[in-house]
Coordinates of C-alpha atoms in Angstrom, one line a residue:
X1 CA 14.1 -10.7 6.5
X2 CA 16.7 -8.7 5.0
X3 CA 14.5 -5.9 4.5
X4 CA 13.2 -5.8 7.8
X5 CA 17.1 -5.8 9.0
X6 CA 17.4 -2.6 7.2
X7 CA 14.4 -1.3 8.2
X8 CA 15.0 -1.8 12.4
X9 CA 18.3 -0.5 11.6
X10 CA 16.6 2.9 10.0
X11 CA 14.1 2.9 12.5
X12 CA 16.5 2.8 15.2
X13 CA 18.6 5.8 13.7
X14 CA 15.8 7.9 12.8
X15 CA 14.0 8.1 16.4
X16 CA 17.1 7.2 18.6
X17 CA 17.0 11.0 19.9
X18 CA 13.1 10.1 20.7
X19 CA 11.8 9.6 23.7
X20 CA 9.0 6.4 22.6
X21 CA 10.7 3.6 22.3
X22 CA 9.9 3.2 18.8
X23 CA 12.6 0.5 17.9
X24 CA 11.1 -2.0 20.3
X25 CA 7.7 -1.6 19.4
X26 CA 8.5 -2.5 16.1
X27 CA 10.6 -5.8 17.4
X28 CA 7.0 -6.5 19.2
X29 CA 5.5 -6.0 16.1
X30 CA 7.7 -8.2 13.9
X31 CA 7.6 -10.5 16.0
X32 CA 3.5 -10.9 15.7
X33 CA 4.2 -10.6 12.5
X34 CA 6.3 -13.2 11.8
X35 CA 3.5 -15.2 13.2
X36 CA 0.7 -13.9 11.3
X37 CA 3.1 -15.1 8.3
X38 CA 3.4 -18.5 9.5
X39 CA -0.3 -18.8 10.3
X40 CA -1.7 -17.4 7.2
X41 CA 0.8 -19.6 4.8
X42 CA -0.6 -22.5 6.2
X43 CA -4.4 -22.0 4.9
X44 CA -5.3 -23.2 1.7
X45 CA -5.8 -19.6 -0.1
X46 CA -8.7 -21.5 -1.5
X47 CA -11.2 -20.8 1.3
X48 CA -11.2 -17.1 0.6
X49 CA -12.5 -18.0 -2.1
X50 CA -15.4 -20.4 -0.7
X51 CA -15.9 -17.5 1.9
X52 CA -16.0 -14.4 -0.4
X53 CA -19.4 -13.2 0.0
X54 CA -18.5 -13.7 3.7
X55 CA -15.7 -12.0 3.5
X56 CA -17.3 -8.8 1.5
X57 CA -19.5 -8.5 4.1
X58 CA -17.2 -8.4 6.6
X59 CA -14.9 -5.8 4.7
X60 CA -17.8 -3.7 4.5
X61 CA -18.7 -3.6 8.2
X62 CA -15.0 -3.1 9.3
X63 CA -14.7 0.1 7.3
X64 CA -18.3 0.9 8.7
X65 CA -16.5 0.5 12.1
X66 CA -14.1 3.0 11.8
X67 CA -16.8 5.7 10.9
X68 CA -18.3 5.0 14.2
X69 CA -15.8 4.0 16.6
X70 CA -12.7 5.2 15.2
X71 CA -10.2 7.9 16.1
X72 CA -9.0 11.2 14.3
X73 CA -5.4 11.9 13.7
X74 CA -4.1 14.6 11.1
X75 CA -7.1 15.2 10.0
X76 CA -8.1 12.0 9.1
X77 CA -10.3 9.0 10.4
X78 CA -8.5 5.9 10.1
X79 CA -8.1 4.4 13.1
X80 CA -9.5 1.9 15.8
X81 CA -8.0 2.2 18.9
X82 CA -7.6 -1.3 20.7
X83 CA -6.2 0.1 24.1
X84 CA -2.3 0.4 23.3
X85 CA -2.6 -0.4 19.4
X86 CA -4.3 1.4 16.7
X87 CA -5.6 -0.7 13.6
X88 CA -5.9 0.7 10.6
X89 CA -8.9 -1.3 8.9
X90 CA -8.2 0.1 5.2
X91 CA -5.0 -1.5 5.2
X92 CA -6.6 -4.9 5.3
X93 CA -9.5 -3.9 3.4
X94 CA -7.0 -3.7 0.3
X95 CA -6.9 -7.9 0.8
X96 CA -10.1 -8.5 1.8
X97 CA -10.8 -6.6 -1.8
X98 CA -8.4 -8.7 -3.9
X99 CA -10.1 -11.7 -2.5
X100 CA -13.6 -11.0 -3.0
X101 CA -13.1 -9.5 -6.3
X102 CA -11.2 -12.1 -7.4
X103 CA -13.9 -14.1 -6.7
X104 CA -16.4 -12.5 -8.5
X105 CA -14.8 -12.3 -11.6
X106 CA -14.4 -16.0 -11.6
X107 CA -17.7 -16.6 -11.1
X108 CA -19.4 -13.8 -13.5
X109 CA -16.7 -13.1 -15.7
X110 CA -14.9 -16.1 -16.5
X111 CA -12.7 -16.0 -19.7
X112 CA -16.1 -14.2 -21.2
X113 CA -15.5 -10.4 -19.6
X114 CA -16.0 -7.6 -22.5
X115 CA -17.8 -4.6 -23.5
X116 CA -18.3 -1.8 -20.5
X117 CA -21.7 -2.9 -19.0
X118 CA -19.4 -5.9 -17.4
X119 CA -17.0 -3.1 -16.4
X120 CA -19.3 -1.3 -14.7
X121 CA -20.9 -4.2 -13.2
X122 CA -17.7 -4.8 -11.8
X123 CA -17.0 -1.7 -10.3
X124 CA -20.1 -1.5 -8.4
X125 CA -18.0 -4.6 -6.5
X126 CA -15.2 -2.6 -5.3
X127 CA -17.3 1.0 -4.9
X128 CA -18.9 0.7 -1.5
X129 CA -14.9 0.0 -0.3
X130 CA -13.8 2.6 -2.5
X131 CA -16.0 4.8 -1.1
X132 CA -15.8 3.9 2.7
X133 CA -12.0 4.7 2.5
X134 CA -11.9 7.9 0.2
X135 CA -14.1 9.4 2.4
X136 CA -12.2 8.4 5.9
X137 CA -10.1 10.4 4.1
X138 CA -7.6 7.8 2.6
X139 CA -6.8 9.0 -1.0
X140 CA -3.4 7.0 -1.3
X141 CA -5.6 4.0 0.0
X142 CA -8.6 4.5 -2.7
X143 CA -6.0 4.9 -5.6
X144 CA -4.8 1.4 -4.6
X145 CA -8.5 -0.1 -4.9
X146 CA -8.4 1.5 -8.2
X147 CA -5.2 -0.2 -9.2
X148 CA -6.0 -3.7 -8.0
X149 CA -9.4 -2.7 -9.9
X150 CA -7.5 -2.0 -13.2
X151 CA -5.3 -4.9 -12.9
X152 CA -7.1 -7.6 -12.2
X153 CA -9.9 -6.3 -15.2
X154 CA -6.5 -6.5 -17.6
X155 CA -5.7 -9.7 -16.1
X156 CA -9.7 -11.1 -17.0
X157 CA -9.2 -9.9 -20.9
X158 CA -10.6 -6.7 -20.5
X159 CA -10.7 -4.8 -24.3
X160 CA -8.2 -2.7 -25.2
X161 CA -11.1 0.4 -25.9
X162 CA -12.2 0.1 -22.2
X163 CA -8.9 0.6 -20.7
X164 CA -8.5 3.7 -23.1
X165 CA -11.7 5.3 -22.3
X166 CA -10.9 4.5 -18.5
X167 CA -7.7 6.0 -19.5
X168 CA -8.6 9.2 -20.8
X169 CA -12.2 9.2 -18.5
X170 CA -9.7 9.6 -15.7
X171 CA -7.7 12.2 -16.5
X172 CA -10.8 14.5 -17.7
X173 CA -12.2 13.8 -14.1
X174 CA -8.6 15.0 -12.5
X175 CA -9.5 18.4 -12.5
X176 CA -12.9 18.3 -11.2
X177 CA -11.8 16.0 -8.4
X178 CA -9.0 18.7 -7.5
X179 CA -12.2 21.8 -7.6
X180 CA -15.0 19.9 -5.9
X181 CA -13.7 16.6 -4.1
X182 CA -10.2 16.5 -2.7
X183 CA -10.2 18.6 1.0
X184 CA -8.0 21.7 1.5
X185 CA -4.8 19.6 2.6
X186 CA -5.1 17.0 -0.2
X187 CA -5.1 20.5 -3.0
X188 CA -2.0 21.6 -0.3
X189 CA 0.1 18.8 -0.8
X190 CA -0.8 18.6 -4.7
X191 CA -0.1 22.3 -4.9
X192 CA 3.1 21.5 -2.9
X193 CA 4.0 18.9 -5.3
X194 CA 3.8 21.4 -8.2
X195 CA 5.9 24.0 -6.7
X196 CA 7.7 23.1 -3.2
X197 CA 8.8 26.4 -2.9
X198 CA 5.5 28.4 -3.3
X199 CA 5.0 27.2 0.7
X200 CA 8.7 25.9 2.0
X201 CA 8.1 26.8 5.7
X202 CA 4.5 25.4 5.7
X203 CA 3.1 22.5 3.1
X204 CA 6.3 22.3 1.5
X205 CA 8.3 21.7 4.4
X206 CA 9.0 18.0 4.3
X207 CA 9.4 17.1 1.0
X208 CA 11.9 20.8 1.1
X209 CA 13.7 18.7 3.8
X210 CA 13.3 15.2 2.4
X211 CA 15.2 16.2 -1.2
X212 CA 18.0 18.2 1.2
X213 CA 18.1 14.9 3.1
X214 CA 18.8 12.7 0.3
X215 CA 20.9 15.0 -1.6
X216 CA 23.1 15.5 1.4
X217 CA 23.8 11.5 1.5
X218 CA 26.1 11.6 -2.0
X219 CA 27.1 8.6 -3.0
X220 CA 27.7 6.5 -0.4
X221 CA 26.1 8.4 2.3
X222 CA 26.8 9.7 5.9
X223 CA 27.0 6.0 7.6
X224 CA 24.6 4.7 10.0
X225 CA 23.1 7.0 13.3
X226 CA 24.7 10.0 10.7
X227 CA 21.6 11.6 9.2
X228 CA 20.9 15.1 10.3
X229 CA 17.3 16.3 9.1
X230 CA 15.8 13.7 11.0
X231 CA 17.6 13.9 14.4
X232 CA 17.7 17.4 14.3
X233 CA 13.8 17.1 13.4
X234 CA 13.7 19.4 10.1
X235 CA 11.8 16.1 9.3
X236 CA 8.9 15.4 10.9
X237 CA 7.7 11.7 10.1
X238 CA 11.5 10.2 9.5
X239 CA 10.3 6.8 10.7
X240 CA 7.1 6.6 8.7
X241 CA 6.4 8.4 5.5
X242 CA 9.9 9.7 4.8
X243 CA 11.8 7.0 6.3
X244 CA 13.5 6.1 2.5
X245 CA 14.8 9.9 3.3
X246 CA 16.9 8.9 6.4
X247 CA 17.8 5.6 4.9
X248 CA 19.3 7.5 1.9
X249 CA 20.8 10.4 3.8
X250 CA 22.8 7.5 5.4
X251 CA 23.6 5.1 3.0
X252 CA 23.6 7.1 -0.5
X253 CA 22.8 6.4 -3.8
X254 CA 24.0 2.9 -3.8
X255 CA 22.4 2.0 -0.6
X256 CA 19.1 3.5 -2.3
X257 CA 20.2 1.1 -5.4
X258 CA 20.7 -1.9 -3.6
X259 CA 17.0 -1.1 -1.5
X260 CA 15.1 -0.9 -5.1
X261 CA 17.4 -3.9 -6.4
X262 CA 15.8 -6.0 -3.3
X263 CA 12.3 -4.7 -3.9
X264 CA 12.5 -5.8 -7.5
X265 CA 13.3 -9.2 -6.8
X266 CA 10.4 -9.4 -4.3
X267 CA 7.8 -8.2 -6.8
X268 CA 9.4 -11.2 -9.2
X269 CA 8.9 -13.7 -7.4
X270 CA 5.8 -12.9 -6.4
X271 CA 5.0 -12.2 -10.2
X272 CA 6.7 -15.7 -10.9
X273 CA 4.8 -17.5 -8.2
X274 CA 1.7 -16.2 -10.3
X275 CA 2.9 -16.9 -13.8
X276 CA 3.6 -20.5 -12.2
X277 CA 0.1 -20.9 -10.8
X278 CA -2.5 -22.4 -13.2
X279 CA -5.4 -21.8 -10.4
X280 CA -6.5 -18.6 -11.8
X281 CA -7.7 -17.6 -8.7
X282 CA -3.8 -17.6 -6.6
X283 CA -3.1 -16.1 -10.0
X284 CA -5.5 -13.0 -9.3
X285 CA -4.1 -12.7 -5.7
X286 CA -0.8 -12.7 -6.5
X287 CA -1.2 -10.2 -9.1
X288 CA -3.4 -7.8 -7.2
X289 CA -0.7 -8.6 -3.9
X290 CA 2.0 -7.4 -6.0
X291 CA 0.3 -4.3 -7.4
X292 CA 0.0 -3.3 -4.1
X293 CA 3.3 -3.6 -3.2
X294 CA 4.4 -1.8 -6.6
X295 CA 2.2 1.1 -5.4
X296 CA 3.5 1.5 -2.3
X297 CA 7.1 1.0 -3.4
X298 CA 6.2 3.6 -6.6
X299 CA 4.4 6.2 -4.5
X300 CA 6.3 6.4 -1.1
X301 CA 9.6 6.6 -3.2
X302 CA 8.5 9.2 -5.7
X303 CA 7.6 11.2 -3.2
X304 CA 10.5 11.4 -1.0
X305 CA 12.5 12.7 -4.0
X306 CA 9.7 15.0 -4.7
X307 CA 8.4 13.8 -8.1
X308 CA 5.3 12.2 -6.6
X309 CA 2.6 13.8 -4.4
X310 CA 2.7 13.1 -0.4
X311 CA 0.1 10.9 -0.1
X312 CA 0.6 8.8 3.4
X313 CA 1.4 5.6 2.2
X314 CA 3.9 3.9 4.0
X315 CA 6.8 2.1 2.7
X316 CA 5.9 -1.6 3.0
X317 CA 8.6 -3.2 5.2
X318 CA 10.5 -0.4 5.6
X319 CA 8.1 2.4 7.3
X320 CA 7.6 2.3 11.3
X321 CA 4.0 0.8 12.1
X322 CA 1.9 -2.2 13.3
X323 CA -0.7 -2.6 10.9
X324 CA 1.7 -1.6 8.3
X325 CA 4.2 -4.4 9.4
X326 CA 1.8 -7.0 10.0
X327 CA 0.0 -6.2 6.7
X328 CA 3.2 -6.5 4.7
X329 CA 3.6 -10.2 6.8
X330 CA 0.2 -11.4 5.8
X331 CA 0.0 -10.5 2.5
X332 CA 2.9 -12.3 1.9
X333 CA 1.8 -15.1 4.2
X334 CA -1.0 -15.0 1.4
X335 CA 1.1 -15.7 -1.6
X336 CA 3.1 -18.5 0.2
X337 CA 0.0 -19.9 0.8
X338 CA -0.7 -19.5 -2.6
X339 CA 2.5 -21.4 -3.4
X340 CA 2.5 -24.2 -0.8
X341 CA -1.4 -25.2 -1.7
X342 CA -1.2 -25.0 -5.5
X343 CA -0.9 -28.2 -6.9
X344 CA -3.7 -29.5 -4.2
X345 CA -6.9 -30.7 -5.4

């Protein structure tokens, strides 16, 4: 709650000079979010489990969907339009994903998982999703499957000379992903990242305006409705991507501090409702719900200050946006669910 409290605030002071009534859409939103919450903490987490295949199908078609039926916007096909709201299916998918994988290493992999046949096995799980997103394109979105991928193999016992090979497999493969794979404005904004100043006016433009944003709020910042680069629109998406720029052009370092301070103690205790959990499959979804949100958290932040590359994910809680909201709300209806149902048989 307090989280979103700062977030309406920012919202409310970055597009206050806008004509779209941003700041009550997201009230809407919350408040269908708040009920999503409510809904989904009252299933036993358990029937995901008894529904995975079910539920892999399902994730399948939904990103299936999008290639069909959905809607272009910055270059990318992400989008279903449902008259006056958009969906974003890869945003669930990333559930749907911890779910079914889960699952499947419960049932094929239980406290036996070694050696990299059973590693690729796995990974055949996740590809079809992995796929269906990278090539929507979604590339913050597909380094998230890989994450929950990684995780949840470290969390099964995977060997210590399978997460190296990953390891160094991985970083050989960056540069041949940059040459053949990644579109011209994913190599722009990786470029940018390398050197802001090689494009300032063009590709470099908001994170150029982001670190002037951020700088500019000192300490203790400018105070609320003060920030500049995003009312005077030197930033472009001040209430989505770069919305930690306007909330720390306002309230300075120690607002930033006490943001990150609040995000930590989410992350513990959804890691402690884990550890806590002898079920190892709430375990599993705990853990993959928390990597998820350490990504987001990780990425959106490092690339505000200009040390990560802009990659469109969204600030969970904070950023403007209805599937981004309402998935925040149900993935943590998911691990009070997970909390609540635990010690049922």
């Amino acid at each position: 709650m307090l989280l979103f409290v700062i977030s309406l605030s920012t919202i409310y002071s970055a597009t206050v000079t806008k004509s779209e009534p941003f700041f009550i859409k997201e009230i809407i939103w919350f408040v269908i979010s708040v009920f999503v919450f409510v809904g989904v903490s009252l299933v036993d987490y358990r029937k995901y489990y008894k529904y995975s295949t079910a539920i892999y199908i399902f994730n399948i078609l939904m990103l299936l969907s999008v290639l069909v039926i959905g809607t272009s916007r910055l270059g990318a096909k992400r989008w279903i339009d449902l008259g006056p709201l958009a969906l974003q299916p890869s945003e669930f998918s990333k559930l749907l994903l911890i779910f079914t994988f889960s699952a499947y290493l419960i049932n094929n992999y239980s406290d036996k998982y070694t050696g990299f046949k059973a590693m690729f096995m796995s990974f055949l799980h996740i590809f079809p999703v992995f796929f269906l997103i990278a090539i929507e394109p979604d590339l913050g979105t597909s380094l998230v499957i890989i994450l929950i991928y990684g995780m949840l193999l470290f969390l099964n016992k995977l060997e210590w000379k399978c997460i190296a090979t990953v390891f160094f497999t991985i970083a050989a493969l960056i540069p041949i992903s940059y040459k053949f794979l990644l579109k011209g404005y994913q190599k722009d904004r990786i470029d940018t990242f390398l050197n802001p100043e090689l494009d300032a006016l063009g590709t470099g433009w908001n994170i150029t305006q982001s670190k002037i944003a951020i700088g500019s709020g000192k300490i203790f910042g400018k105070g609320f409705l003060n920030n500049t680069q995003g009312k005077l629109k030197y930033l472009p998406e001040s209430h989505t991507d770069f919305i930690g720029s306007v909330f720390l052009e306002e309230r300075g370092f120690l607002g930033g501090s006490m943001l990150l301070i609040i995000y930590i103690a989410l992350l513990v205790q959804i890691l402690y409702i884990a550890d806590t959990t002898e079920d190892k499959f709430g375990r599993y979804i705990c853990y993959g719900i928390a990597t998820i949100f350490f990504f987001h958290i990780f990425v959106n932040m490092g690339m505000i200050m200009g040390i990560m590359p802009v990659t469109g994910l969204p600030l969970l809680l904070m950023s403007y946006g209805g599937s981004s909201l309402v998935f925040s709300f149900l993935i943590l209806g998911v691990v009070q669910s997970v909390k609540i149902h635990r010690g049922n048989k």
